[in-house]
Short mmCIF file of C-alpha atoms (C1' of nucleotides) in Angstrom, two decimals:
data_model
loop_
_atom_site.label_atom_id
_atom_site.label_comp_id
_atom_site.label_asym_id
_atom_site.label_seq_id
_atom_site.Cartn_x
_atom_site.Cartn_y
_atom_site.Cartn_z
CA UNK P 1 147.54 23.45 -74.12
CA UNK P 2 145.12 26.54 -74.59
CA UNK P 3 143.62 28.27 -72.13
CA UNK P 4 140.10 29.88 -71.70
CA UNK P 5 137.54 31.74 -69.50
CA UNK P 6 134.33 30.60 -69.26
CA UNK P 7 131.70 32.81 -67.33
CA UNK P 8 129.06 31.77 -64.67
CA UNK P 9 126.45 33.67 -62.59
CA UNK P 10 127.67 32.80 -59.24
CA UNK P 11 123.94 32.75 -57.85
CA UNK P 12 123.15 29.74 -59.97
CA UNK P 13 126.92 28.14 -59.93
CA UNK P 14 130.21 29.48 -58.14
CA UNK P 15 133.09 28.69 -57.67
CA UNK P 16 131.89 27.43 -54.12
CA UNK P 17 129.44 24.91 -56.10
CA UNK P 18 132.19 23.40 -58.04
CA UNK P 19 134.40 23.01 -55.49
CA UNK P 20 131.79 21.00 -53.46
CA UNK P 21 130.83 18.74 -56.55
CA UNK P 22 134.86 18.57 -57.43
CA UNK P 23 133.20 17.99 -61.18
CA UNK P 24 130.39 19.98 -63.82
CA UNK P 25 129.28 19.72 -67.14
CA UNK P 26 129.31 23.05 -68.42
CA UNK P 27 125.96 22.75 -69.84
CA UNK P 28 123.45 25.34 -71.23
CA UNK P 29 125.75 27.57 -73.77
CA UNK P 30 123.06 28.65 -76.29
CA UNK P 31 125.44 30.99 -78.33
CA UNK P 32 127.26 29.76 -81.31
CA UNK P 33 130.82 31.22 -81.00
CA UNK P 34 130.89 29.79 -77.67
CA UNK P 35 129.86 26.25 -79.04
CA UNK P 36 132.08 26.41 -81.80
CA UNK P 37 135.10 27.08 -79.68
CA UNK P 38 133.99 24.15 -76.74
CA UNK P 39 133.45 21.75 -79.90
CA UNK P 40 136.58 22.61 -81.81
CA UNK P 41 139.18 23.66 -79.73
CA UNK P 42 138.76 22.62 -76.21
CA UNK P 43 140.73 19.90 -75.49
CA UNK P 44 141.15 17.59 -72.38
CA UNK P 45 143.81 18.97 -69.91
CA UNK P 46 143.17 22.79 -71.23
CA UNK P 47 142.60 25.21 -68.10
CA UNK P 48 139.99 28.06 -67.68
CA UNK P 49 139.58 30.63 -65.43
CA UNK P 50 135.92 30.05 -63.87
CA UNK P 51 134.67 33.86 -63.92
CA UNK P 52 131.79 35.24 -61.86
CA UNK P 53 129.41 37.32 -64.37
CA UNK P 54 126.58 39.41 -63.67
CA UNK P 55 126.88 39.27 -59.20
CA UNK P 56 128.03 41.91 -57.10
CA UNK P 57 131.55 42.08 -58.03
CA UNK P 58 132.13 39.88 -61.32
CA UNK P 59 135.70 38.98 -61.67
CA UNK P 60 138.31 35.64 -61.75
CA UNK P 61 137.22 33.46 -58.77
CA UNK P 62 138.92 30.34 -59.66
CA UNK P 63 140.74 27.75 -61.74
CA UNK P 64 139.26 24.58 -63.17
CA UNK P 65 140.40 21.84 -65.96
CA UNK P 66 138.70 20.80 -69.18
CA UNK P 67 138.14 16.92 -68.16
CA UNK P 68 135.91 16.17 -71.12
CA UNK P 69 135.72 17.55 -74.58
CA UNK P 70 132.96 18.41 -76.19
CA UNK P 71 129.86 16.07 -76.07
CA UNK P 72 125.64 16.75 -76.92
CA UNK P 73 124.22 18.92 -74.61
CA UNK P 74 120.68 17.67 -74.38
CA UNK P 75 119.88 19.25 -71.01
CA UNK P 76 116.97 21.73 -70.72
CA UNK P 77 117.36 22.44 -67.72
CA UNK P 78 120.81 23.47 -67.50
CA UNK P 79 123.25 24.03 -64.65
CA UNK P 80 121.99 27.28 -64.21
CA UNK P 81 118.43 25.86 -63.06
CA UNK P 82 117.52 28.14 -67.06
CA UNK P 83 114.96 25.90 -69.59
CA UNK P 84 117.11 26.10 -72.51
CA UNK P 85 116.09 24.57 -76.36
CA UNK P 86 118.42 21.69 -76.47
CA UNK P 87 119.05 19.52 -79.75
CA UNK P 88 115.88 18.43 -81.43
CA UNK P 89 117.96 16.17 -83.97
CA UNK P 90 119.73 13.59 -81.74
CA UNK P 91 121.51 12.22 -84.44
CA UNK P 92 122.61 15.60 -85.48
CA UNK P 93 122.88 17.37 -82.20
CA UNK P 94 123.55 21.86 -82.44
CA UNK P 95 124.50 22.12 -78.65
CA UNK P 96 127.67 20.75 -77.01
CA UNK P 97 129.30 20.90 -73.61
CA UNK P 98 132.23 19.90 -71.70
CA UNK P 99 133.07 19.16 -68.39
CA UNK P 100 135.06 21.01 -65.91
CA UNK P 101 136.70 20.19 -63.24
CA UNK P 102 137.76 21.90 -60.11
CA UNK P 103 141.01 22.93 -59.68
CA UNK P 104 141.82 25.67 -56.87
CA UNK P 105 139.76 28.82 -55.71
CA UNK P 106 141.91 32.23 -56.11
CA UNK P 107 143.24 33.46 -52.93
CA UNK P 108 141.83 36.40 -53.86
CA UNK P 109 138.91 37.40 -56.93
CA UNK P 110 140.54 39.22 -59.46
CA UNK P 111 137.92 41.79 -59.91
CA UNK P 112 137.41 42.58 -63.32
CA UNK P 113 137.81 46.48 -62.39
CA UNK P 114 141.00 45.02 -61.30
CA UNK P 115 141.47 43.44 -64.70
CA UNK P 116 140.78 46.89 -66.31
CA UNK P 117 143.05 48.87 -64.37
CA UNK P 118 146.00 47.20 -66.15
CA UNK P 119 146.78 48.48 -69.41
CA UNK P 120 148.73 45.19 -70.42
CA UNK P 121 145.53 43.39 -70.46
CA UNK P 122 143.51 45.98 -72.22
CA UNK P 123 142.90 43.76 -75.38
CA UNK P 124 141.85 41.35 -73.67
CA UNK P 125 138.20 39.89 -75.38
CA UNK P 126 137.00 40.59 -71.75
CA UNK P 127 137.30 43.70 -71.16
CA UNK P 128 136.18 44.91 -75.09
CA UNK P 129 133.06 46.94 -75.12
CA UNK P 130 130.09 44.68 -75.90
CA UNK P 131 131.77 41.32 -75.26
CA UNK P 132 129.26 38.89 -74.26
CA UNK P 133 130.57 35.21 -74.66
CA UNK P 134 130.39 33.23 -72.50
CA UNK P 135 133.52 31.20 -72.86
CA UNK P 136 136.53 32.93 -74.53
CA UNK P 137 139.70 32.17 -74.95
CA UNK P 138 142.81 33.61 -73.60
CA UNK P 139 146.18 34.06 -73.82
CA UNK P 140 149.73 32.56 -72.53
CA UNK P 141 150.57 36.09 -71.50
CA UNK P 142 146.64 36.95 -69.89
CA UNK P 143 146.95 33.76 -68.09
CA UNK P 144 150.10 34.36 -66.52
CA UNK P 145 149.79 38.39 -65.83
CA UNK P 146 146.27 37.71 -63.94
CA UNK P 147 147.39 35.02 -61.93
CA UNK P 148 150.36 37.04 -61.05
CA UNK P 149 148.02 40.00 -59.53
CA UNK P 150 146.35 37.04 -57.14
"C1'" DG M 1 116.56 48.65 -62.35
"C1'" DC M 2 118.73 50.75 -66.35
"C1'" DC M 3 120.53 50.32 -70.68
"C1'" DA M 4 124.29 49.42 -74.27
"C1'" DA M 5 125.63 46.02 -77.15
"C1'" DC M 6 124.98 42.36 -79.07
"C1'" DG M 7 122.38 37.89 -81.21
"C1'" DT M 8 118.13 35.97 -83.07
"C1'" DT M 9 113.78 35.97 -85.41
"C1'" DG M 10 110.68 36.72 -88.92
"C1'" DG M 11 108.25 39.59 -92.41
"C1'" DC M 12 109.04 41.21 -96.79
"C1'" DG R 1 119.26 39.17 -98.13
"C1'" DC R 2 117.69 43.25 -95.49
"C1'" DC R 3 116.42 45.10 -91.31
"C1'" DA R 4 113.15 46.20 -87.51
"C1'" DA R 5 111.63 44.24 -83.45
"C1'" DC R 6 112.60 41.62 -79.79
"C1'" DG R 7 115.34 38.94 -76.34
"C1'" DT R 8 119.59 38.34 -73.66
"C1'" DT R 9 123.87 39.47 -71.35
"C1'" DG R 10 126.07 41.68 -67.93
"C1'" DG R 11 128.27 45.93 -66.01
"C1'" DC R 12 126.97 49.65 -63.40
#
DNA sequence: GCCAACGTTGGC
DNA sequence: GCCAACGTTGGC
C-alpha cells in the first residue's frame, strides 16, 4: 500500500466538502507527472493526505482513501468549478482521475510551516523549492512522522 | 498582489 | 530540437 498527497484549494474543495459528500472524483489534474502517477501507481485502498494549497494557511487537513483507480477524466468543468481541456480522443483518452474517499479530518492542520520546521522531513517533494504537483507521493516514514505531530 | 519556479506552446 | 514567450501554481 503506497501512500500520497494530493493538493486542493480549499475555496473550491476542502476537506469540509469531502466530508459532506463522504466521496470525489479527483478530477481536473492537467499536469502529466501527476497523471502518470494516478494512472500507474494508485491503487484501490492506497491513502493520501488531502492538503490545502494556495488558502490562508496551506497545510495537511485530512485523510482520505483511493476508492477507484484511475479512469478518463472527461470533465471540463472540474471539481474545482476550472474549464479544463479534457480528452478529445475518447477512445484514446490523455486525462485520468480517481476517486477519493473521505476518511477522517486532522484534529489539527499540519501547517506546512509546521512541516518545514522539522528537519526529518526536509526531503520531502513538498517542501523542495519549486515543487508544484499536485499529487505526490510519500513515504512510510513522512506518513507516519506527520501524523505523529497531529 | 507579487513573483519564483516551473510547464507548455509555437516559431524557427 | 532549441528557446523565448507565455501561462500556471502556490507560498508569502
Amino acid at each position: 500500500m503506497a501512500y500520497w498527497l494530493m493538493k486542493s484549494e480549499p475555496h473550491e474543495f476542502s476537506i469540509d466538502n469531502l466530508k459532506e459528500k463522504r466521496r470525489q472524483s479527483w478530477d481536473g489534474v492537467r499536469n502529466y507527472q501527476a497523471r502518470n502517477m494516478m494512472r500507474d501507481d494508485m491503487k484501490k485502498g492506497d491513502l493520501a493526505f488531502f492538503y490545502h494549497s494556495n488558502c490562508k494557511e496551506p497545510g495537511v487537513a485530512g485523510i482520505v482513501s483511493i476508492c477507484k483507480e484511475a479512469y478518463p477524466d472527461n470533465i471540463t468543468f472540474g471539481r474545482k468549478g476550472k474549464e479544463v481541456k479534457g480528452n478529445e480522443d475518447p477512445d484514446n483518452p490523455t486525462w485520468f482521475m480517481v476517486d477519493v474517499q473521505y476518511k477522517r479530518k486532522l484534529k489539527r492542520t499540519i501547517k506546512l510551516s509546521d512541516i518545514k520546521a522539522e528537519s526529518t522531513l526536509k526531503n520531502m517533494q513538498l517542501v523542495r523549492k519549486g515543487n508544484r504537483l499536485s499529487v505526490m507521493p510519500v513515504s512510510k516514514a513522512e506518513w507516519d512522522h506527520i501524523l505523529s505531530m497531529e
